[in-house]
Amino acid sequence: MEKDLIISVDDIREVCGIKDSFDSEYLTAFIDQSTDLAGQDVLGTALLIKLINDYNTQSLSGIYLELYDSRKCSVRKMVCWQTYQLSLHRMLYKIGSATITTNESLDLNNIDSSDLSIMERKAEASRVNYENRVKSFLSTNYNEIPELNDSTPNYKRANTSKNDVSMGLGFSPNLNFNNF
């Protein structure tokens, strides 16, 4: 059974610039995980279900289309960057039967772990940027999105209250780099 996703493999390739360099079998699993991590934790269960259904039936419109992908905010880009961040290690390492090896080729040189860390930080900064924009959009438009007020038991509520300033992307002075 194929699961409905909130973004496609082509979305990740376009947004993150990875083109055909990574097998879509792997990316689909990371999209599913990213939908739970980035999508549900920010949007809440009810709104995430609404966006997934509208995306898969190609019926995104109005405020939901604006939330999904506009200049104001982009759930699409938030989930793409979360997926990229999660999949980076699989691009470098191959996990097989009882082994973890480096993906090696005769024609290419692999990056080392410090280069991988830089790539991860850049991906996380992109995800955090889009996540904060989505939270701001949800806060501003709270009354126009009925799914934000859904109180169905076992549904996770939307997280619109706290922006992530850990990547130095916030607007609060002296909060980004304090020693706690």
Short mmCIF file of C-alpha atoms in Angstrom, two decimals:
data_model
loop_
_atom_site.label_atom_id
_atom_site.label_comp_id
_atom_site.label_asym_id
_atom_site.label_seq_id
_atom_site.Cartn_x
_atom_site.Cartn_y
_atom_site.Cartn_z
CA MET A 1 0.00 0.00 0.00
CA GLU A 2 1.45 3.35 -1.03
CA LYS A 3 1.19 6.11 1.55
CA ASP A 4 0.04 9.62 0.64
CA LEU A 5 2.86 12.09 1.17
CA ILE A 6 2.89 15.87 1.60
CA ILE A 7 5.69 16.42 -0.93
CA SER A 8 7.09 14.42 -3.81
CA VAL A 9 10.59 13.17 -4.54
CA ASP A 10 10.65 15.70 -7.38
CA ASP A 11 9.92 18.49 -4.87
CA ILE A 12 13.03 17.55 -2.87
CA ARG A 13 15.14 17.35 -5.97
CA GLU A 14 13.97 20.80 -7.07
CA VAL A 15 14.12 22.58 -3.70
CA CYS A 16 17.36 21.02 -2.43
CA GLY A 17 19.13 20.64 -5.76
CA ILE A 18 19.97 16.95 -5.47
CA LYS A 19 18.52 16.01 -8.88
CA ASP A 20 18.86 12.31 -9.75
CA SER A 21 21.76 11.71 -7.39
CA PHE A 22 19.75 9.74 -4.85
CA ASP A 23 17.43 6.76 -5.16
CA SER A 24 13.77 7.67 -4.71
CA GLU A 25 13.20 4.48 -2.68
CA TYR A 26 15.26 6.00 0.11
CA LEU A 27 13.78 9.48 -0.21
CA THR A 28 10.18 8.29 0.15
CA ALA A 29 10.92 6.83 3.60
CA PHE A 30 12.60 10.08 4.65
CA ILE A 31 9.66 12.13 3.33
CA ASP A 32 7.35 10.07 5.53
CA GLN A 33 9.58 10.61 8.57
CA SER A 34 9.97 14.33 7.81
CA THR A 35 6.22 14.73 7.51
CA ASP A 36 5.92 13.46 11.08
CA LEU A 37 8.87 15.43 12.43
CA ALA A 38 8.59 18.78 10.69
CA GLY A 39 5.00 18.65 9.50
CA GLN A 40 3.01 17.28 12.39
CA ASP A 41 5.10 18.93 15.11
CA VAL A 42 4.46 22.37 13.61
CA LEU A 43 1.08 22.03 11.90
CA GLY A 44 -0.65 19.65 14.26
CA THR A 45 -2.44 16.49 13.18
CA ALA A 46 -5.67 17.96 11.80
CA LEU A 47 -3.99 20.57 9.58
CA LEU A 48 -1.37 18.09 8.40
CA ILE A 49 -4.11 15.63 7.35
CA LYS A 50 -5.94 18.44 5.52
CA LEU A 51 -2.78 19.49 3.62
CA ILE A 52 -1.85 15.89 2.73
CA ASN A 53 -5.36 15.19 1.42
CA ASP A 54 -5.53 18.44 -0.56
CA TYR A 55 -2.02 17.94 -1.96
CA ASN A 56 -2.76 14.39 -3.10
CA THR A 57 -6.11 15.33 -4.65
CA GLN A 58 -4.57 18.45 -6.21
CA SER A 59 -7.15 20.64 -4.49
CA LEU A 60 -4.95 23.02 -2.48
CA SER A 61 -6.51 26.48 -2.63
CA GLY A 62 -6.93 29.73 -0.73
CA ILE A 63 -5.14 30.05 2.56
CA TYR A 64 -4.08 26.39 2.43
CA LEU A 65 -2.24 26.92 -0.86
CA GLU A 66 -0.61 30.03 0.59
CA LEU A 67 0.49 28.03 3.65
CA TYR A 68 1.67 25.12 1.54
CA ASP A 69 3.93 27.13 -0.76
CA SER A 70 4.06 30.91 -1.12
CA ARG A 71 6.48 33.77 -0.58
CA LYS A 72 5.09 34.20 2.93
CA CYS A 73 5.76 30.67 4.08
CA SER A 74 6.24 27.17 2.71
CA VAL A 75 5.35 23.89 4.36
CA ARG A 76 6.65 22.31 1.16
CA LYS A 77 10.15 23.74 1.60
CA MET A 78 10.15 23.07 5.36
CA VAL A 79 9.47 19.36 4.77
CA CYS A 80 11.90 19.21 1.82
CA TRP A 81 14.77 20.55 3.95
CA GLN A 82 13.88 18.23 6.83
CA THR A 83 13.96 15.32 4.38
CA TYR A 84 17.30 16.42 2.95
CA GLN A 85 18.72 16.80 6.45
CA LEU A 86 17.61 13.29 7.40
CA SER A 87 18.84 11.73 4.15
CA LEU A 88 22.34 13.24 4.07
CA HIS A 89 23.93 10.37 5.93
CA ARG A 90 22.41 7.83 3.56
CA MET A 91 23.95 9.74 0.68
CA LEU A 92 27.40 9.15 2.19
CA TYR A 93 26.96 5.80 3.92
CA LYS A 94 25.48 2.56 2.67
CA ILE A 95 23.71 0.43 5.25
CA GLY A 96 23.60 -3.21 4.26
CA SER A 97 23.52 -6.66 5.77
CA ALA A 98 25.46 -6.32 9.02
CA THR A 99 27.68 -3.52 7.66
CA ILE A 100 27.85 0.21 7.23
CA THR A 101 30.15 1.29 4.44
CA THR A 102 31.03 4.47 2.62
CA ASN A 103 29.45 4.81 -0.80
CA GLU A 104 32.50 4.75 -3.00
CA SER A 105 32.99 5.09 -6.71
CA LEU A 106 36.04 5.01 -8.94
CA ASP A 107 35.26 8.42 -10.40
CA LEU A 108 34.21 10.44 -7.34
CA ASN A 109 35.85 11.44 -4.08
CA ASN A 110 33.74 11.23 -0.93
CA ILE A 111 33.42 14.10 1.50
CA ASP A 112 34.62 13.69 5.07
CA SER A 113 32.54 13.99 8.24
CA SER A 114 33.39 17.69 8.75
CA ASP A 115 32.05 18.50 5.26
CA LEU A 116 28.96 16.46 6.08
CA SER A 117 28.48 18.46 9.30
CA ILE A 118 28.61 21.72 7.35
CA MET A 119 26.00 20.40 4.91
CA GLU A 120 23.80 19.30 7.81
CA ARG A 121 24.03 22.72 9.48
CA LYS A 122 23.10 24.49 6.25
CA ALA A 123 20.14 22.14 5.72
CA GLU A 124 19.01 22.64 9.31
CA ALA A 125 19.28 26.42 8.96
CA SER A 126 17.08 26.27 5.86
CA ARG A 127 14.53 24.06 7.60
CA VAL A 128 14.46 26.31 10.67
CA ASN A 129 13.97 29.39 8.50
CA TYR A 130 10.95 27.87 6.74
CA GLU A 131 9.60 26.41 9.99
CA ASN A 132 9.67 29.82 11.68
CA ARG A 133 7.91 31.39 8.71
CA VAL A 134 5.20 28.71 8.82
CA LYS A 135 4.69 29.27 12.57
CA SER A 136 4.41 33.02 12.04
CA PHE A 137 1.88 32.49 9.24
CA LEU A 138 -0.17 30.13 11.42
CA SER A 139 -0.16 32.62 14.31
CA THR A 140 -1.23 35.48 12.05
CA ASN A 141 -3.99 33.45 10.37
CA TYR A 142 -5.07 31.34 13.35
CA ASN A 143 -8.76 32.23 13.13
CA GLU A 144 -8.93 31.53 9.39
CA ILE A 145 -7.70 27.92 9.68
CA PRO A 146 -10.30 25.80 11.50
CA GLU A 147 -7.96 22.78 11.76
CA LEU A 148 -5.83 24.70 14.26
CA ASN A 149 -8.74 24.54 16.72
CA ASP A 150 -9.43 20.82 16.22
CA SER A 151 -9.56 19.10 19.60
CA THR A 152 -9.90 15.51 18.40
CA PRO A 153 -8.45 13.17 21.05
CA ASN A 154 -4.99 11.84 20.18
CA TYR A 155 -4.41 14.67 17.69
CA LYS A 156 -1.34 16.73 18.21
CA ARG A 157 -1.96 20.48 18.47
CA ALA A 158 -0.16 22.95 16.20
CA ASN A 159 3.00 24.55 17.57
CA THR A 160 2.79 28.25 16.76
CA SER A 161 4.23 29.66 19.97
CA LYS A 162 7.99 29.21 19.90
CA ASN A 163 10.34 30.04 17.07
CA ASP A 164 13.65 28.23 16.87
CA VAL A 165 16.48 30.75 17.26
CA SER A 166 19.23 28.15 17.66
CA MET A 167 20.51 28.69 14.13
CA GLY A 168 20.95 32.44 14.57
CA LEU A 169 17.87 33.13 12.46
CA GLY A 170 15.68 34.78 15.08
CA PHE A 171 15.01 38.45 15.56
CA SER A 172 15.42 38.57 19.35
CA PRO A 173 18.61 40.38 20.32
CA ASN A 174 21.17 38.55 22.44
CA LEU A 175 19.21 35.27 22.53
CA ASN A 176 20.95 33.37 19.77
CA PHE A 177 24.40 32.96 21.23
CA ASN A 178 24.02 33.31 25.01
CA ASN A 179 25.78 30.76 27.19
CA PHE A 180 23.22 29.10 29.40
#
